[in-house]
mmCIF file of C-alpha atoms and ligand atoms in Angstrom:
data_model
loop_
_atom_site.group_PDB
_atom_site.id
_atom_site.type_symbol
_atom_site.label_atom_id
_atom_site.label_comp_id
_atom_site.label_asym_id
_atom_site.label_seq_id
_atom_site.Cartn_x
_atom_site.Cartn_y
_atom_site.Cartn_z
ATOM 1 C CA MET A 10 12.088 6.917 2.855
ATOM 2 C CA THR A 11 9.674 5.204 0.478
ATOM 3 C CA PRO A 12 8.644 1.875 2.009
ATOM 4 C CA LEU A 13 9.378 -1.302 0.082
ATOM 5 C CA LEU A 14 5.743 -2.316 0.331
ATOM 6 C CA SER A 15 2.748 -0.202 1.151
ATOM 7 C CA ALA A 16 -0.817 -1.497 1.224
ATOM 8 C CA ARG A 17 -3.626 0.969 1.902
ATOM 9 C CA GLY A 18 -7.266 0.199 2.605
ATOM 10 C CA VAL A 19 -7.144 -3.362 1.262
ATOM 11 C CA THR A 20 -10.602 -4.920 1.230
ATOM 12 C CA VAL A 21 -11.572 -8.417 0.052
ATOM 13 C CA ARG A 22 -15.175 -9.627 0.232
ATOM 14 C CA TYR A 23 -16.485 -13.160 -0.111
ATOM 15 C CA GLY A 24 -20.243 -12.637 -0.340
ATOM 16 C CA SER A 25 -21.289 -10.901 2.856
ATOM 17 C CA LEU A 26 -17.991 -11.743 4.615
ATOM 18 C CA ALA A 27 -15.194 -9.170 4.558
ATOM 19 C CA ALA A 28 -12.043 -11.336 4.725
ATOM 20 C CA LEU A 29 -10.110 -8.038 4.742
ATOM 21 C CA ASP A 30 -11.693 -4.742 5.700
ATOM 22 C CA GLY A 31 -9.548 -1.702 4.956
ATOM 23 C CA VAL A 32 -6.146 -3.122 5.937
ATOM 24 C CA ASP A 33 -3.048 -0.886 5.912
ATOM 25 C CA LEU A 34 0.405 -2.449 5.994
ATOM 26 C CA ARG A 35 3.888 -1.059 5.524
ATOM 27 C CA VAL A 36 7.036 -3.146 5.113
ATOM 28 C CA ASP A 37 10.358 -1.313 4.959
ATOM 29 C CA HIS A 38 13.411 -2.402 2.952
ATOM 30 C CA GLY A 39 15.108 -5.349 4.617
ATOM 31 C CA GLN A 40 12.556 -5.537 7.421
ATOM 32 C CA ARG A 41 11.505 -8.810 9.059
ATOM 33 C CA HIS A 42 7.796 -8.247 9.565
ATOM 34 C CA ALA A 43 5.484 -10.785 11.183
ATOM 35 C CA LEU A 44 1.763 -11.012 10.465
ATOM 36 C CA ILE A 45 -0.054 -12.764 13.288
ATOM 37 C CA GLY A 46 -3.650 -13.282 14.357
ATOM 38 C CA PRO A 47 -6.327 -15.898 15.024
ATOM 39 C CA ASN A 48 -7.476 -18.483 12.522
ATOM 40 C CA GLY A 49 -9.565 -16.806 9.793
ATOM 41 C CA ALA A 50 -8.164 -13.338 10.544
ATOM 42 C CA GLY A 51 -7.284 -12.816 6.864
ATOM 43 C CA LYS A 52 -3.519 -13.424 6.944
ATOM 44 C CA THR A 53 -3.395 -15.749 3.931
ATOM 45 C CA THR A 54 -5.850 -13.542 2.046
ATOM 46 C CA LEU A 55 -3.582 -10.534 2.633
ATOM 47 C CA LEU A 56 -0.532 -12.432 1.307
ATOM 48 C CA ASP A 57 -2.630 -13.455 -1.717
ATOM 49 C CA VAL A 58 -3.484 -9.811 -2.375
ATOM 50 C CA LEU A 59 0.143 -8.694 -1.956
ATOM 51 C CA GLY A 60 1.418 -11.467 -4.233
ATOM 52 C CA GLY A 61 -1.240 -10.704 -6.841
ATOM 53 C CA ALA A 62 -3.074 -14.050 -6.678
ATOM 54 C CA THR A 63 -6.241 -12.398 -5.326
ATOM 55 C CA ARG A 64 -7.655 -9.175 -6.763
ATOM 56 C CA ALA A 65 -8.794 -6.917 -3.914
ATOM 57 C CA ASP A 66 -12.224 -5.303 -4.001
ATOM 58 C CA GLY A 67 -10.701 -2.101 -2.702
ATOM 59 C CA GLY A 68 -7.414 -0.507 -1.737
ATOM 60 C CA ARG A 69 -4.008 -0.108 -3.364
ATOM 61 C CA VAL A 70 -0.653 -1.869 -3.185
ATOM 62 C CA HIS A 71 2.615 -0.060 -3.940
ATOM 63 C CA LEU A 72 6.003 -1.737 -4.312
ATOM 64 C CA ALA A 73 8.949 0.644 -3.911
ATOM 65 C CA GLY A 74 6.649 3.552 -4.754
ATOM 66 C CA ARG A 75 5.112 1.974 -7.867
ATOM 67 C CA ASP A 76 1.455 1.071 -7.998
ATOM 68 C CA VAL A 77 1.244 -2.712 -8.589
ATOM 69 C CA THR A 78 -2.445 -3.059 -7.664
ATOM 70 C CA ARG A 79 -3.471 -4.211 -11.136
ATOM 71 C CA LEU A 80 -0.532 -6.551 -11.771
ATOM 72 C CA GLY A 81 -0.877 -10.335 -11.608
ATOM 73 C CA PRO A 82 1.436 -12.749 -9.748
ATOM 74 C CA ALA A 83 3.982 -13.173 -12.571
ATOM 75 C CA ALA A 84 4.424 -9.428 -13.077
ATOM 76 C CA ARG A 85 4.786 -8.903 -9.327
ATOM 77 C CA ALA A 86 7.339 -11.723 -9.139
ATOM 78 C CA ARG A 87 9.359 -9.954 -11.844
ATOM 79 C CA ARG A 88 9.240 -6.792 -9.709
ATOM 80 C CA GLY A 89 10.592 -8.656 -6.696
ATOM 81 C CA ILE A 90 7.794 -10.326 -4.733
ATOM 82 C CA GLY A 91 8.437 -14.001 -3.885
ATOM 83 C CA ARG A 92 5.763 -16.159 -2.289
ATOM 84 C CA ILE A 93 5.789 -19.282 -0.117
ATOM 85 C CA HIS A 94 2.377 -20.914 0.287
ATOM 86 C CA GLN A 95 0.714 -22.437 3.321
ATOM 87 C CA ARG A 96 0.954 -25.776 1.476
ATOM 88 C CA PRO A 97 4.117 -26.118 -0.596
ATOM 89 C CA ALA A 98 3.420 -25.481 -4.289
ATOM 90 C CA THR A 99 5.901 -27.476 -6.367
ATOM 91 C CA TRP A 100 5.701 -29.541 -9.561
ATOM 92 C CA SER A 101 5.598 -33.129 -8.224
ATOM 93 C CA SER A 102 6.832 -34.907 -11.333
ATOM 94 C CA LEU A 103 9.798 -32.561 -11.887
ATOM 95 C CA THR A 104 12.997 -33.097 -9.919
ATOM 96 C CA ALA A 105 13.992 -30.631 -7.207
ATOM 97 C CA THR A 106 16.612 -29.166 -9.561
ATOM 98 C CA GLU A 107 14.107 -28.831 -12.422
ATOM 99 C CA ASN A 108 11.646 -27.063 -10.120
ATOM 100 C CA VAL A 109 14.226 -24.425 -9.220
ATOM 101 C CA VAL A 110 15.390 -24.104 -12.852
ATOM 102 C CA VAL A 111 11.818 -23.412 -13.948
ATOM 103 C CA ALA A 112 11.480 -20.811 -11.183
ATOM 104 C CA ALA A 113 14.817 -19.204 -12.101
ATOM 105 C CA LEU A 114 14.343 -19.109 -15.893
ATOM 106 C CA PRO A 115 12.269 -15.905 -16.151
ATOM 107 C CA HIS A 116 14.902 -14.131 -14.042
ATOM 108 C CA ALA A 117 18.067 -15.641 -15.553
ATOM 109 C CA VAL A 118 20.360 -12.890 -16.754
ATOM 110 C CA ARG A 119 20.677 -12.684 -20.518
ATOM 111 C CA PRO A 120 24.295 -12.844 -21.586
ATOM 112 C CA GLY A 121 25.742 -10.000 -23.652
ATOM 113 C CA ARG A 122 26.118 -12.264 -26.659
ATOM 114 C CA TRP A 123 23.267 -14.626 -27.290
ATOM 115 C CA ARG A 124 24.028 -18.309 -27.651
ATOM 116 C CA PRO A 125 21.660 -21.275 -27.510
ATOM 117 C CA GLY A 126 20.989 -22.535 -24.003
ATOM 118 C CA ALA A 127 22.783 -19.685 -22.221
ATOM 119 C CA LYS A 128 19.717 -18.657 -20.293
ATOM 120 C CA ARG A 129 19.038 -22.212 -19.218
ATOM 121 C CA ALA A 130 22.670 -22.619 -18.161
ATOM 122 C CA ALA A 131 22.376 -19.490 -15.999
ATOM 123 C CA ALA A 132 19.163 -20.831 -14.446
ATOM 124 C CA GLU A 133 20.884 -24.169 -13.755
ATOM 125 C CA ARG A 134 23.747 -22.395 -12.016
ATOM 126 C CA THR A 135 21.274 -20.458 -9.881
ATOM 127 C CA ALA A 136 19.434 -23.700 -9.077
ATOM 128 C CA GLY A 137 22.671 -25.366 -7.948
ATOM 129 C CA VAL A 138 23.476 -22.468 -5.615
ATOM 130 C CA MET A 139 19.955 -22.334 -4.149
ATOM 131 C CA LEU A 140 19.707 -26.100 -3.568
ATOM 132 C CA GLU A 141 23.060 -26.004 -1.803
ATOM 133 C CA ARG A 142 21.962 -23.095 0.407
ATOM 134 C CA LEU A 143 18.761 -24.889 1.409
ATOM 135 C CA GLY A 144 20.542 -28.173 2.128
ATOM 136 C CA LEU A 145 18.915 -29.944 -0.823
ATOM 137 C CA ARG A 146 21.965 -30.697 -2.951
ATOM 138 C CA ASP A 147 21.759 -34.443 -2.387
ATOM 139 C CA VAL A 148 18.125 -34.640 -3.501
ATOM 140 C CA GLY A 149 18.463 -32.488 -6.632
ATOM 141 C CA GLY A 150 17.578 -35.449 -8.850
ATOM 142 C CA VAL A 151 14.564 -36.591 -6.816
ATOM 143 C CA PRO A 152 11.052 -35.748 -8.097
ATOM 144 C CA ALA A 153 9.507 -33.112 -5.798
ATOM 145 C CA GLY A 154 6.491 -35.350 -5.204
ATOM 146 C CA ARG A 155 8.750 -37.888 -3.500
ATOM 147 C CA LEU A 156 10.439 -35.426 -1.131
ATOM 148 C CA ALA A 157 9.530 -35.292 2.549
ATOM 149 C CA HIS A 158 7.255 -32.399 3.546
ATOM 150 C CA GLY A 159 10.107 -30.452 5.143
ATOM 151 C CA GLN A 160 12.227 -30.808 2.023
ATOM 152 C CA ARG A 161 9.369 -29.633 -0.212
ATOM 153 C CA ARG A 162 9.039 -26.588 2.037
ATOM 154 C CA GLN A 163 12.772 -25.887 1.630
ATOM 155 C CA LEU A 164 12.393 -26.439 -2.107
ATOM 156 C CA GLU A 165 9.672 -23.819 -2.345
ATOM 157 C CA ILE A 166 11.913 -21.349 -0.529
ATOM 158 C CA ALA A 167 14.729 -22.160 -2.985
ATOM 159 C CA MET A 168 12.296 -21.538 -5.860
ATOM 160 C CA ALA A 169 11.183 -18.204 -4.431
ATOM 161 C CA LEU A 170 14.797 -17.085 -3.874
ATOM 162 C CA ALA A 171 15.723 -18.093 -7.419
ATOM 163 C CA GLY A 172 13.427 -15.264 -8.516
ATOM 164 C CA ARG A 173 15.740 -12.795 -6.719
ATOM 165 C CA PRO A 174 12.975 -11.287 -4.567
ATOM 166 C CA ARG A 175 13.174 -8.023 -2.649
ATOM 167 C CA LEU A 176 10.257 -9.183 -0.542
ATOM 168 C CA LEU A 177 9.590 -12.756 0.521
ATOM 169 C CA LEU A 178 6.031 -13.606 1.593
ATOM 170 C CA LEU A 179 6.063 -16.676 3.852
ATOM 171 C CA ASP A 180 2.815 -18.340 4.938
ATOM 172 C CA GLU A 181 3.393 -20.499 8.036
ATOM 173 C CA PRO A 182 6.711 -21.939 6.812
ATOM 174 C CA ALA A 183 7.280 -23.887 10.053
ATOM 175 C CA ALA A 184 3.973 -25.773 9.836
ATOM 176 C CA GLY A 185 4.518 -29.526 9.658
ATOM 177 C CA LEU A 186 8.297 -29.302 10.152
ATOM 178 C CA SER A 187 10.216 -31.315 12.741
ATOM 179 C CA ALA A 188 12.005 -29.487 15.564
ATOM 180 C CA VAL A 189 15.320 -29.957 13.751
ATOM 181 C CA GLU A 190 13.869 -28.623 10.497
ATOM 182 C CA VAL A 191 12.382 -25.596 12.304
ATOM 183 C CA GLY A 192 15.836 -24.884 13.763
ATOM 184 C CA GLY A 193 17.313 -25.014 10.261
ATOM 185 C CA LEU A 194 14.606 -22.724 8.917
ATOM 186 C CA VAL A 195 15.180 -20.128 11.650
ATOM 187 C CA GLU A 196 18.923 -20.246 11.024
ATOM 188 C CA PHE A 197 18.365 -19.847 7.298
ATOM 189 C CA LEU A 198 15.986 -16.893 7.662
ATOM 190 C CA ARG A 199 18.363 -15.247 10.162
ATOM 191 C CA ASN A 200 21.164 -15.467 7.606
ATOM 192 C CA LEU A 201 19.089 -14.204 4.698
ATOM 193 C CA PRO A 202 20.715 -11.031 3.319
ATOM 194 C CA ARG A 203 19.006 -7.804 4.378
ATOM 195 C CA ALA A 204 18.518 -7.048 0.689
ATOM 196 C CA VAL A 205 15.527 -9.350 1.089
ATOM 197 C CA ALA A 206 12.664 -8.161 3.284
ATOM 198 C CA VAL A 207 10.416 -10.815 4.830
ATOM 199 C CA LEU A 208 6.698 -10.781 5.614
ATOM 200 C CA LEU A 209 6.117 -13.853 7.758
ATOM 201 C CA VAL A 210 2.743 -15.320 8.725
ATOM 202 C CA GLU A 211 3.463 -17.439 11.766
ATOM 203 C CA HIS A 212 1.518 -18.622 14.779
ATOM 204 C CA ARG A 213 4.583 -19.689 16.750
ATOM 205 C CA LEU A 214 5.443 -16.595 18.762
ATOM 206 C CA ASP A 215 8.895 -17.914 19.692
ATOM 207 C CA LEU A 216 9.778 -17.810 15.986
ATOM 208 C CA VAL A 217 8.202 -14.394 15.541
ATOM 209 C CA TYR A 218 10.218 -12.962 18.402
ATOM 210 C CA ALA A 219 13.424 -14.700 17.264
ATOM 211 C CA LEU A 220 13.177 -13.424 13.700
ATOM 212 C CA CYS A 221 11.146 -10.264 13.398
ATOM 213 C CA ASP A 222 11.657 -6.576 14.148
ATOM 214 C CA ARG A 223 8.061 -5.580 13.437
ATOM 215 C CA VAL A 224 4.743 -7.291 14.137
ATOM 216 C CA THR A 225 1.263 -6.593 12.766
ATOM 217 C CA VAL A 226 -1.780 -8.231 14.333
ATOM 218 C CA LEU A 227 -4.840 -8.966 12.203
ATOM 219 C CA ARG A 228 -8.213 -9.915 13.533
ATOM 220 C CA ASP A 229 -11.508 -10.285 11.655
ATOM 221 C CA GLY A 230 -9.928 -8.710 8.576
ATOM 222 C CA ARG A 231 -8.662 -5.627 10.387
ATOM 223 C CA THR A 232 -5.313 -4.467 11.728
ATOM 224 C CA VAL A 233 -5.641 -4.314 15.508
ATOM 225 C CA ALA A 234 -2.032 -3.480 16.354
ATOM 226 C CA THR A 235 1.358 -2.909 14.780
ATOM 227 C CA GLY A 236 4.642 -2.328 16.581
ATOM 228 C CA THR A 237 7.880 -3.826 17.795
ATOM 229 C CA PRO A 238 7.729 -7.339 19.256
ATOM 230 C CA ALA A 239 8.081 -5.828 22.768
ATOM 231 C CA GLU A 240 5.178 -3.423 22.179
ATOM 232 C CA ILE A 241 2.993 -6.161 20.763
ATOM 233 C CA ARG A 242 3.797 -8.528 23.597
ATOM 234 C CA ALA A 243 2.609 -5.901 26.084
ATOM 235 C CA SER A 244 -0.534 -4.876 24.200
ATOM 236 C CA GLY A 245 -4.085 -5.795 25.208
ATOM 237 C CA PRO A 246 -5.554 -6.577 21.756
ATOM 238 C CA VAL A 247 -2.921 -9.208 21.148
ATOM 239 C CA ARG A 248 -3.475 -11.019 24.406
ATOM 240 C CA GLN A 249 -7.177 -10.959 23.643
ATOM 241 C CA ALA A 250 -6.669 -12.310 20.121
ATOM 242 C CA TRP A 251 -4.563 -15.081 21.614
ATOM 243 C CA ALA A 252 -7.122 -15.974 24.198
ATOM 244 C CA GLU A 253 -9.526 -16.625 21.306
ATOM 245 C CA GLY A 254 -7.204 -19.067 19.621
ATOM 246 C CA VAL A 255 -4.379 -18.449 17.225
ATOM 247 C CA SER A 256 -3.615 -20.222 13.999
HETATM 248 N N1 ADP B 20 -11.887 -18.368 -1.444
HETATM 249 C C1 ADP B 20 -12.621 -18.072 -0.360
HETATM 250 N N2 ADP B 20 -13.972 -18.085 -0.409
HETATM 251 C C2 ADP B 20 -14.713 -17.757 0.666
HETATM 252 N N3 ADP B 20 -14.205 -17.404 1.859
HETATM 253 C C3 ADP B 20 -12.867 -17.373 1.974
HETATM 254 C C4 ADP B 20 -12.009 -17.696 0.880
HETATM 255 N N4 ADP B 20 -10.716 -17.565 1.292
HETATM 256 C C5 ADP B 20 -10.774 -17.186 2.581
HETATM 257 N N5 ADP B 20 -12.063 -17.073 2.994
HETATM 258 C C6 ADP B 20 -12.492 -16.651 4.326
HETATM 259 O O1 ADP B 20 -11.840 -15.437 4.620
HETATM 260 C C7 ADP B 20 -11.450 -15.393 5.984
HETATM 261 C C8 ADP B 20 -9.946 -15.199 6.087
HETATM 262 O O2 ADP B 20 -9.300 -16.386 5.656
HETATM 263 P P1 ADP B 20 -7.717 -16.543 5.641
HETATM 264 O O3 ADP B 20 -7.126 -15.377 4.937
HETATM 265 O O4 ADP B 20 -7.421 -17.886 5.090
HETATM 266 O O5 ADP B 20 -7.371 -16.469 7.192
HETATM 267 P P2 ADP B 20 -6.035 -16.877 7.977
HETATM 268 O O6 ADP B 20 -4.964 -17.158 6.971
HETATM 269 O O7 ADP B 20 -5.730 -15.699 8.843
HETATM 270 O O8 ADP B 20 -6.374 -18.073 8.803
HETATM 271 C C9 ADP B 20 -11.949 -16.690 6.617
HETATM 272 O O9 ADP B 20 -13.196 -16.443 7.221
HETATM 273 C C10 ADP B 20 -12.078 -17.617 5.427
HETATM 274 O O10 ADP B 20 -13.051 -18.592 5.673
HETATM 275 MG MG1 MG B 21 -3.780 -18.872 6.576
#
């Protein structure tokens, strides 16, 4: 079966440093795939390449069999790639609801018969549903800049889901969350429909093992291992990467 996402030979250079050096990655439909590795391994850079924010110096990215290598972030979002950043990216002066409406607008279904405001109304309905699902209903009217860090993180997930992604790219979503918030996040990701595949960068192995059915280990811009959580747990390269410090 054609994978949902296939990256082949992805290379990104910053001067003499190869942040990524010929990385291959495959994510199947509905898969929960973790990307782990030490600080500076290239995890964020790889998500940037997959989401279209960074243009690779080499390699190709296919989404559901279509070559998306040359597409930017907006075009990839329209094709089903949603992205959560290492630091939440929201519009501080807009309310939580407005943030999700803005994210939903390009994807709001056009009604059969055009009438003024219909698209916005559809986006507002989507926003209401997403805020409810992420436990943010009560803060819908609060400017994003005034939300607590954990709530902004939830808000960014709501924004990504409003784009109806087939693949959600999550960069260390548990970072900076309280234990209670991490529990909520795990629960939420567990309940995410399998129509949405997840590529999760995470240094907390308990979360990786609780959530993921596939793990890829990056180190110095290269894939050193890929397998089931049990295989990865037993493998030498991973223990070595850990001994050198994980981020
Ligand atoms: N914009 C940039 N300019 C120069 N070097 C960068 C840039 N972004 C990342 N790097 C370098 O690329 C490597 C991989 O970084 P990154 O993808 O952020 O790693 P990780 O997310 O695994 O910690 C690091 O050595 C980092 O310093
Ligand atoms: Mg990173």
